[in-house]
Short mmCIF file of C-alpha atoms in Angstrom, two decimals:
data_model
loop_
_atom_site.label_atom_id
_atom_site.label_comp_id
_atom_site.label_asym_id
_atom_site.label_seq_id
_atom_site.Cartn_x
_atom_site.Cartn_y
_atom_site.Cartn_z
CA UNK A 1 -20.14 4.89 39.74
CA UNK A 2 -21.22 2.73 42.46
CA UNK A 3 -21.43 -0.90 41.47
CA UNK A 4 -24.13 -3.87 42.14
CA UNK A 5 -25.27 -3.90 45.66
CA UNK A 6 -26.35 -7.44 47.33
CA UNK A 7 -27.63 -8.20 50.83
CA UNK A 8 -27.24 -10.07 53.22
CA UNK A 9 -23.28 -11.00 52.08
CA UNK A 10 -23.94 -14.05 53.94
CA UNK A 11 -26.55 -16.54 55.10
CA UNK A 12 -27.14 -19.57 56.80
CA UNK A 13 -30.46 -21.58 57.53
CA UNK A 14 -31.68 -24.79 57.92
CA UNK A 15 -33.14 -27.20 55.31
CA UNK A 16 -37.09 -26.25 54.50
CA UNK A 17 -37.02 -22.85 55.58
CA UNK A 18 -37.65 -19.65 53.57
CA UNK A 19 -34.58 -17.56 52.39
CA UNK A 20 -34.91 -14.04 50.34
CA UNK A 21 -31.71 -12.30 48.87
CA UNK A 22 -31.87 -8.58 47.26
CA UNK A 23 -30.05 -6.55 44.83
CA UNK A 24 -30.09 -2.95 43.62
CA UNK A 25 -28.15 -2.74 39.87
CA UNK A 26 -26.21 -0.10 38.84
CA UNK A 27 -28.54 3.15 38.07
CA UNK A 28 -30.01 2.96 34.59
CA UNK A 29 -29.05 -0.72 34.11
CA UNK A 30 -31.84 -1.88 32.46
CA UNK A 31 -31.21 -5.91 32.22
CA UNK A 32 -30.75 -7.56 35.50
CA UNK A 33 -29.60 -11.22 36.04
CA UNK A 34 -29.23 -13.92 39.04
CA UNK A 35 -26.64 -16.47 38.81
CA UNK A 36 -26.07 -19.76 41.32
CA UNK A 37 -22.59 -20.55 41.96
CA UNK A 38 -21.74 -23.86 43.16
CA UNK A 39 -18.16 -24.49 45.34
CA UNK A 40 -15.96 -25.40 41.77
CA UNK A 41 -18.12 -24.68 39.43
CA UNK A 42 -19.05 -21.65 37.10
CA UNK A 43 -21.88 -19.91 37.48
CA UNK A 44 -24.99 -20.86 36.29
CA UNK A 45 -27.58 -18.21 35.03
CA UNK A 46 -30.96 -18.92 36.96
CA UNK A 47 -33.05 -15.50 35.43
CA UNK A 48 -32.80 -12.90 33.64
CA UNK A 49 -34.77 -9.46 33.04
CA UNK A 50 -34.94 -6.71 30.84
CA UNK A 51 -36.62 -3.84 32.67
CA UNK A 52 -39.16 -5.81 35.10
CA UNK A 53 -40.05 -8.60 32.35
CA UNK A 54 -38.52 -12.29 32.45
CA UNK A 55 -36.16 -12.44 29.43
CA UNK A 56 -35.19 -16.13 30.53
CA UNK A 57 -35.58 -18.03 33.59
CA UNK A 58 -35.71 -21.51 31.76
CA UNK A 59 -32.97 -22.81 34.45
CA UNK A 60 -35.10 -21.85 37.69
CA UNK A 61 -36.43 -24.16 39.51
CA UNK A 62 -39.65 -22.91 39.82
CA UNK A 63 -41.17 -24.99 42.05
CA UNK A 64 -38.86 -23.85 45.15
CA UNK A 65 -37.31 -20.25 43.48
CA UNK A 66 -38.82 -17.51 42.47
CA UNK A 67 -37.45 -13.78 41.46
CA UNK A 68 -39.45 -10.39 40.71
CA UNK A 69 -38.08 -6.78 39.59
CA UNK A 70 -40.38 -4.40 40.50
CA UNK A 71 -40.76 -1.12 38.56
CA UNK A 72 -37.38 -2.33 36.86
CA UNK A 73 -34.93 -1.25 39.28
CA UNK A 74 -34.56 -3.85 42.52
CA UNK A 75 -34.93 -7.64 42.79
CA UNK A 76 -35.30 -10.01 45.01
CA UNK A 77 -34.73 -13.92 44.54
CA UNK A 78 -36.51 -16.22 47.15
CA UNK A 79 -35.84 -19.64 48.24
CA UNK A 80 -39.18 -21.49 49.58
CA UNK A 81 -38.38 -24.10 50.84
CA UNK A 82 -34.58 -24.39 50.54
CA UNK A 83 -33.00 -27.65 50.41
CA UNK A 84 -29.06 -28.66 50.78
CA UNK A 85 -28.25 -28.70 47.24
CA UNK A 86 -29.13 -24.84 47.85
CA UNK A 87 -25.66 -24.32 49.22
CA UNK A 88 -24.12 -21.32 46.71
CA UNK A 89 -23.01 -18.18 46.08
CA UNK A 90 -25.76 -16.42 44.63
CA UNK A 91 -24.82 -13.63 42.55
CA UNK A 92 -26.92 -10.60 40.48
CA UNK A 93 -25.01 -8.97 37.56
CA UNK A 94 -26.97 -5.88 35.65
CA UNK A 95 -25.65 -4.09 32.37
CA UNK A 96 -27.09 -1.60 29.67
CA UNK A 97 -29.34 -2.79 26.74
CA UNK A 98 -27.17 -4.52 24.32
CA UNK A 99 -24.33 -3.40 25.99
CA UNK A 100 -22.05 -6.22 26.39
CA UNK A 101 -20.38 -5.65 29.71
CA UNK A 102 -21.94 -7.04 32.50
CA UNK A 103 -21.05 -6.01 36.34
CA UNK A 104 -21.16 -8.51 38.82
CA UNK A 105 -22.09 -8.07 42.84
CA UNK A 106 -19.87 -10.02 45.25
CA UNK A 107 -22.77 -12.08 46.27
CA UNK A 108 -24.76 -13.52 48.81
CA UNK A 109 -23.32 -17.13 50.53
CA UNK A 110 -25.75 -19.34 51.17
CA UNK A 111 -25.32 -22.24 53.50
CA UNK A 112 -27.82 -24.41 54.09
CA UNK A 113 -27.62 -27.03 56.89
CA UNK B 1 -25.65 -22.14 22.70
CA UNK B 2 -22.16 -22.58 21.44
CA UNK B 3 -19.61 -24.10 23.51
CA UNK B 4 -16.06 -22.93 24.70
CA UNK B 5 -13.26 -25.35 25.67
CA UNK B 6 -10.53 -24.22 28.36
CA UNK B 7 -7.80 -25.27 29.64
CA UNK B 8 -8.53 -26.26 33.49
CA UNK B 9 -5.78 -24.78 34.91
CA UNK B 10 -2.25 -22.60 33.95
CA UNK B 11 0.56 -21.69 35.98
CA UNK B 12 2.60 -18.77 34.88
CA UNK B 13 5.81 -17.01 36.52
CA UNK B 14 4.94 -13.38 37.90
CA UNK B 15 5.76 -10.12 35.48
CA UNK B 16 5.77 -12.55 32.01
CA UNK B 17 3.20 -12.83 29.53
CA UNK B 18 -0.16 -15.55 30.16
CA UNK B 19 -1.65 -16.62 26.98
CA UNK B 20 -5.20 -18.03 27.95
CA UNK B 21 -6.50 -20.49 25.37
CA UNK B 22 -10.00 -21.01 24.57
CA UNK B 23 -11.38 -22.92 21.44
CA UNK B 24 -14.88 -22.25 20.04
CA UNK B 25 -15.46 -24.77 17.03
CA UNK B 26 -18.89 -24.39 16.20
CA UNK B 27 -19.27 -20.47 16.75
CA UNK B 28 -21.59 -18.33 15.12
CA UNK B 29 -21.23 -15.65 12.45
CA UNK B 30 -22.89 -13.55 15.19
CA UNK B 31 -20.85 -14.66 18.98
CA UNK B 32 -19.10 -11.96 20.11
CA UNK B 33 -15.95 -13.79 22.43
CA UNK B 34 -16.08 -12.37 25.54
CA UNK B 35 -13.52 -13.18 28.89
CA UNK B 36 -14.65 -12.65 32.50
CA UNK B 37 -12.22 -13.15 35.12
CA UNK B 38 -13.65 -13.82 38.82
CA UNK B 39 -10.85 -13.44 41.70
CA UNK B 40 -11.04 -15.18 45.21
CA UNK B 41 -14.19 -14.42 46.87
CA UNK B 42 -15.48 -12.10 44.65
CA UNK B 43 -17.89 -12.14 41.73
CA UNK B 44 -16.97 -12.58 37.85
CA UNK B 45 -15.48 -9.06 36.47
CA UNK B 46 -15.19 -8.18 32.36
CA UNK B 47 -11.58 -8.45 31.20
CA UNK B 48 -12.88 -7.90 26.95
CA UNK B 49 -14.20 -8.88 24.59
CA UNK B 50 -14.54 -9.16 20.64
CA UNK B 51 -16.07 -10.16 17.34
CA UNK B 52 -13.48 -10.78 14.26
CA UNK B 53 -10.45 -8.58 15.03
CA UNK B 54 -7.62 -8.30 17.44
CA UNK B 55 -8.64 -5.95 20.55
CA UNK B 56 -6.46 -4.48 23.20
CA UNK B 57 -7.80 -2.93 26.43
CA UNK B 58 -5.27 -1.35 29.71
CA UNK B 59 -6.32 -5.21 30.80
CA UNK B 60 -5.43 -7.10 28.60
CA UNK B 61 -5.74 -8.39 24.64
CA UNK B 62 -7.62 -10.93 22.86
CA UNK B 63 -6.77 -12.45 19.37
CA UNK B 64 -8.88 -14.08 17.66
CA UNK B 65 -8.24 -16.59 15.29
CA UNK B 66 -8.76 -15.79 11.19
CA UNK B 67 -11.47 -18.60 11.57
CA UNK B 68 -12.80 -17.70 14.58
CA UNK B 69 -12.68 -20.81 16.02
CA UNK B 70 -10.34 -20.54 18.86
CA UNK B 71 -9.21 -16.74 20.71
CA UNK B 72 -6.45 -16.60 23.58
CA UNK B 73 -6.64 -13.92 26.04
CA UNK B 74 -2.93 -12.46 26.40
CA UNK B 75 -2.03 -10.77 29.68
CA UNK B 76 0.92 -9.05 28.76
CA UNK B 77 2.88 -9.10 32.33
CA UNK B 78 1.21 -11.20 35.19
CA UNK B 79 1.07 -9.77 38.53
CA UNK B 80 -0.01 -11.53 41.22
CA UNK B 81 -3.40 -10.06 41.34
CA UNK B 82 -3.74 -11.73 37.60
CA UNK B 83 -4.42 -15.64 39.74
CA UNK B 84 -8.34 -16.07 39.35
CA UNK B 85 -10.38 -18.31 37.10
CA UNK B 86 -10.78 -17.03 33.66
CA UNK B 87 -14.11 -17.34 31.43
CA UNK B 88 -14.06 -17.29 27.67
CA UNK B 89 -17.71 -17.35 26.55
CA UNK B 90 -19.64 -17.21 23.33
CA UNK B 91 -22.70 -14.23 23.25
CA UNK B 92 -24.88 -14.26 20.19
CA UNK B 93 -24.90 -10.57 20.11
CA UNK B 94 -28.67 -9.04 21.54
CA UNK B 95 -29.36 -11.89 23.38
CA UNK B 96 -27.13 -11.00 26.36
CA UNK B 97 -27.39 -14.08 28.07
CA UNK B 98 -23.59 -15.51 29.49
CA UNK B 99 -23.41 -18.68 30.09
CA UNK B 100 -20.45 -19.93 31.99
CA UNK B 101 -18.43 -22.73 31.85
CA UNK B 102 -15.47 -24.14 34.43
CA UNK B 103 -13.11 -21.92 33.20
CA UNK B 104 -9.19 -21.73 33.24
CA UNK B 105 -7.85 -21.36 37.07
CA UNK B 106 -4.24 -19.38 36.69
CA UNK B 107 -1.97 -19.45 39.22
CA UNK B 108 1.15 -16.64 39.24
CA UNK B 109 4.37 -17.88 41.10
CA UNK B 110 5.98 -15.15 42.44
#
């Protein structure tokens, strides 16, 4: 089974630019999630779907992030404009309907300078 | 959402057994306990998870306290590949939503 693919594994840009990160879940996964992951910290769930709906994205900030899933399989999670307290790992995790196992991507680095 | 409380960090001697606390005082009739374990540069992966009884996976085991309000995750003979930062986290069960905290970091000496 292959597992949750993210690109670009890493990326660095300067403060106010754009930034866009993708994932592609694991085939038939229906609930998809993005997490921020700060240098010592745990990560922090920004959004998550269920098919292409929003389930939660109460910890996105909205004004500079935004996320779609279309047709339920892919997303993408843009950064517009990024600022330095950007600087993460951003990682997508997907898993079955109430299943409770949830399988993580390495993640995309973000550095922003 | 309930709260877990870890340990911030455990050492352990390579091929004996790691008992990972975690308490969880004001848990729900309906959290399922769940542990994640995310190694060096990579991202979280699920070690198990449960609801009232004792569970055992190749991975590891969890008890779970007859209260519920504390679980330890037992590895039963560390390896090095066992040092990572370990998640114990409360999921009200259908809502699917993991929220992480800091987590315990375990190092193995060889």
């Amino acid at each position: 089974e292959a597992g949750v693919a993210q690109s670009p594994r890493y990326k660095i840009i300067e403060k106010r630019q754009s930034v866009a990160f993708w994932c592609n879940p694991i085939s038939g996964h229906a609930t998809l999630y993005w997490y921020q992951q700060i240098l010592g910290q745990g990560p922090k769930l920004l959004i998550q779907f269920q098919n292409n709906g929003v389930v939660d994205d109460s910890q996105l900030p909205k004004d500079r992030f935004s996320a779609e899933r279309l047709k339920g399989v892919d997303s993408t999670l843009k950064i517009q404009p990024a600022k330095l307290e950007d600087s993460a790992v951003y990682l997508c995790a997907s898993s079955y309907p109430l299943n409770t196992e949830a399988f993580f991507g390495q993640g995309t680095r973000l550095t922003v300078v | 959402d309930a709260k877990t409380t870890q340990p911030n960090s455990m050492e352990s001697n390579e091929e004996e057994p790691v008992h990972l606390p975690c308490n969880h005082s004001t848990i729900s009739g309906t959290d399922y306990i769940h542990w994640y374990r995310q190694l060096p540069s990579q991202g979280p992966e699920y070690v198990i998870h449960g609801l009232t009884s004792n569970v055992n996976n190749r991975m590891a085991s969890l008890a779970i306290a007859e209260d519920r309000k504390s679980s330890t995750l037992i590895l039963h003979r560390a390896t090095l590949r066992d040092a990572a930062v370990y998640y114990c986290i409360l999921d009200d069960f259908g809502n699917e939503k993991l929220t992480f905290g800091t987590g315990t970091r375990l190092t193995i000496i060889p």
